[in-house]
PDB file of C-alpha atoms in Angstrom:
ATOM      1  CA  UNK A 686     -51.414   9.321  -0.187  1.00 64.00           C
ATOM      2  CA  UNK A 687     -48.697   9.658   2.690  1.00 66.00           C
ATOM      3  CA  UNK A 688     -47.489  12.866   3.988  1.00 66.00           C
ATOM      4  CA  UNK A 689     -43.955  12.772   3.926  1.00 60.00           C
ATOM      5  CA  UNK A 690     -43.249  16.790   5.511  1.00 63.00           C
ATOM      6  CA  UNK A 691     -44.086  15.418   9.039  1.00 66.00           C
ATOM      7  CA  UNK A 692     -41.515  13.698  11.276  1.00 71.00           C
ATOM      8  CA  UNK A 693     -39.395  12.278   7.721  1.00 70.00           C
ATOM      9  CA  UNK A 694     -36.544  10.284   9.434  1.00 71.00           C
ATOM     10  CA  UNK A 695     -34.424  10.795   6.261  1.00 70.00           C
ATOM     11  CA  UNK A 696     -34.468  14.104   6.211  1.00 71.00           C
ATOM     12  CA  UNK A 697     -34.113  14.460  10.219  1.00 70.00           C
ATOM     13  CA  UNK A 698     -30.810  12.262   9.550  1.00 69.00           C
ATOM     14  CA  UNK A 699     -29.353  14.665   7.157  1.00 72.00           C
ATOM     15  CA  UNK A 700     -30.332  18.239   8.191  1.00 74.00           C
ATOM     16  CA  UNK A 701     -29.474  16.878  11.814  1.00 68.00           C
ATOM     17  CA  UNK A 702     -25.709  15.520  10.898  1.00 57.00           C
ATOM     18  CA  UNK A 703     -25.288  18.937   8.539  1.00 55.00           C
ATOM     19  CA  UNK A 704     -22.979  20.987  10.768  1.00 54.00           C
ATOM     20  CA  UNK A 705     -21.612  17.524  12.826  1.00 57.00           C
ATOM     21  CA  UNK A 706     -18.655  16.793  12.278  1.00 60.00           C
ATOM     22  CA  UNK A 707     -16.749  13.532  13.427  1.00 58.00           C
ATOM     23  CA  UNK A 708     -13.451  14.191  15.716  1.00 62.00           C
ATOM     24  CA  UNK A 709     -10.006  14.160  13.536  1.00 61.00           C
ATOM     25  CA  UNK A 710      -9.388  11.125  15.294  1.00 64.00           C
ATOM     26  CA  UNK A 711     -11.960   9.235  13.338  1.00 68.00           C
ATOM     27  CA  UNK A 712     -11.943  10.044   9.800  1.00 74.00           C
ATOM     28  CA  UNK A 713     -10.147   7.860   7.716  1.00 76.00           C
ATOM     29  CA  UNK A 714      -8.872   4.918   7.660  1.00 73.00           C
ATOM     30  CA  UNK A 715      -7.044   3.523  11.024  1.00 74.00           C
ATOM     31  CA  UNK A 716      -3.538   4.364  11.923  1.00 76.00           C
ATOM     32  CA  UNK A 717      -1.295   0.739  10.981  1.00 75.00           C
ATOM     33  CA  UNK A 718       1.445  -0.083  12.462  1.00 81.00           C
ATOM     34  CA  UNK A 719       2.970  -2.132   9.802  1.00 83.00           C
ATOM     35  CA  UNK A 720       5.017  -0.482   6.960  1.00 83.00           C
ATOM     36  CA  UNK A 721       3.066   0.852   3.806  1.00 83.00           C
ATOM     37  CA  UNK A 722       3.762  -0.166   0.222  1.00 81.00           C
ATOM     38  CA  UNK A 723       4.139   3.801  -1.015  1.00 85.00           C
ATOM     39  CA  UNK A 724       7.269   4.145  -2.783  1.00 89.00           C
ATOM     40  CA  UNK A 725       7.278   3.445  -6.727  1.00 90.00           C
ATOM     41  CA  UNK A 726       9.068   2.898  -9.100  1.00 91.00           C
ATOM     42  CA  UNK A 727       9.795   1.986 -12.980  1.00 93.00           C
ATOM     43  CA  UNK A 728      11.855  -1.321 -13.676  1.00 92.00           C
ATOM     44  CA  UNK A 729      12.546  -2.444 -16.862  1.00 96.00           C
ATOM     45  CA  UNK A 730      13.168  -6.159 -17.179  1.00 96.00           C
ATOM     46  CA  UNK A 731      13.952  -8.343 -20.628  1.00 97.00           C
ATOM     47  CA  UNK A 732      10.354  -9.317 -21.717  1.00 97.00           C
ATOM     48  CA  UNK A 733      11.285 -13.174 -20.952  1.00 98.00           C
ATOM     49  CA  UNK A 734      11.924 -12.206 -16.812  1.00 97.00           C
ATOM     50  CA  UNK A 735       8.412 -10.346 -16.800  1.00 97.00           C
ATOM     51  CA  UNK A 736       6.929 -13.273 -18.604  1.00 98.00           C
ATOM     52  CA  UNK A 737       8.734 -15.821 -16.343  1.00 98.00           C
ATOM     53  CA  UNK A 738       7.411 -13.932 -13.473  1.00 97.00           C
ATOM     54  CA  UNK A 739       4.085 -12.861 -14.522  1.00 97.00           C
ATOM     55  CA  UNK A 740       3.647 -16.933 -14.759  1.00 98.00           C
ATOM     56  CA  UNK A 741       5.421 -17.652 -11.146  1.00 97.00           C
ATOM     57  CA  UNK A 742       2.938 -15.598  -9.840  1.00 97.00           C
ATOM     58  CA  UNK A 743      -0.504 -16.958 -11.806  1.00 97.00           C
ATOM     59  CA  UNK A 744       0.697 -20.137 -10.207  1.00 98.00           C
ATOM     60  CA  UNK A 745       1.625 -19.209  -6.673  1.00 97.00           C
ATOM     61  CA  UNK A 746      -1.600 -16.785  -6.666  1.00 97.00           C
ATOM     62  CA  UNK A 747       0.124 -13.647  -5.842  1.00 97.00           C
ATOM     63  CA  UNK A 748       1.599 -10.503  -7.725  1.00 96.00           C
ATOM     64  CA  UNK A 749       4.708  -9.536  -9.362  1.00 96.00           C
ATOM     65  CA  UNK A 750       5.092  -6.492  -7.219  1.00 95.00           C
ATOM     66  CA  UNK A 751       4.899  -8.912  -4.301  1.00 96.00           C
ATOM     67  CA  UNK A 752       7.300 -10.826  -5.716  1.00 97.00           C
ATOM     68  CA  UNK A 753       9.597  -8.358  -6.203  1.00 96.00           C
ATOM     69  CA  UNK A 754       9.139  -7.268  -2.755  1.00 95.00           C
ATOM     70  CA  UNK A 755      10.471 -10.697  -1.233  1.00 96.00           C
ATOM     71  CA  UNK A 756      13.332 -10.446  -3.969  1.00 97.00           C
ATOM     72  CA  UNK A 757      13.918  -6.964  -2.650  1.00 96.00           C
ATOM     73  CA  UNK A 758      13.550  -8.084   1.036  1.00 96.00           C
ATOM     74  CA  UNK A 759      16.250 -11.028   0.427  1.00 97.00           C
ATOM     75  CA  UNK A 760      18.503  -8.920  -1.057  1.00 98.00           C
ATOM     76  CA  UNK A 761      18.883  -6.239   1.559  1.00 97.00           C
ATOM     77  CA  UNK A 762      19.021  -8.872   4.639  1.00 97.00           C
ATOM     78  CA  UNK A 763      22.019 -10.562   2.580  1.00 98.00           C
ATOM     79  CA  UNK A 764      24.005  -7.167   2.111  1.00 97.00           C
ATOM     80  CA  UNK A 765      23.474  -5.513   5.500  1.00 97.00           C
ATOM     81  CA  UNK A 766      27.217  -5.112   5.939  1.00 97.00           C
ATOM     82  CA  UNK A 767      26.839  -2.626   2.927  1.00 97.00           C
ATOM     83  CA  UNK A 768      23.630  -0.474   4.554  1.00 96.00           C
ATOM     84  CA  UNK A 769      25.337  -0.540   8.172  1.00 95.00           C
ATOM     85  CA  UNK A 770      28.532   1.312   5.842  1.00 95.00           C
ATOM     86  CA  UNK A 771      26.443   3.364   4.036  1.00 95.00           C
ATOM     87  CA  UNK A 772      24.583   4.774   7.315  1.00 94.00           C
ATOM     88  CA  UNK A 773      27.457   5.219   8.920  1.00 93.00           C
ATOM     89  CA  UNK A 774      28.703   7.627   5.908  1.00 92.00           C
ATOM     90  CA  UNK A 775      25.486   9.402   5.278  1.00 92.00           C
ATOM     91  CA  UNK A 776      23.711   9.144   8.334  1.00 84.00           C
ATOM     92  CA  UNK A 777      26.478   9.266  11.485  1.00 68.00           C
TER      93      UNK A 777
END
């Protein structure tokens, strides 16, 4: 029968790495420099535009969300005459 009390590597690992802890800079996931989906929110659409959608994007192998996202991103790029007005309100 082995003796597993003598020289265990297992337990070495975890009694050793007990009171280690790795530097703040490494826990987590890495910093990204690209902007983060984080913001929700609830839309309602008419049951036939999620359906038309949710079909658009079987097809084209992608999501509604990121769907909405180009929509979204379109949108803003073709009104930035009315975000440069409403920083200049708000933010100036």
């Amino acid at each position: 029968m082995k003796d597993f009390t003598a020289n265990n590597p297992a337990e070495a690992l975890i009694r050793g790495n007990r009171n280690k802890q790795a530097p703040a800079s490494k826990i987590g996931r890495p910093k990204s420099t690209e902007e983060t989906k984080s913001k929700r929110t609830n839309l309602l659409l008419y049951p036939s535009i999620f359906e038309d959608l949710r079909k658009i994007a079987y097809i084209q192998q992608t999501s509604i969300n990121d769907i909405m996202n180009d929509l979204g991103r379109e949108f803003t790029l073709k009104h930035q005459e009315d975000i440069i007005k409403y920083d200049k309100f708000f933010i100036e």
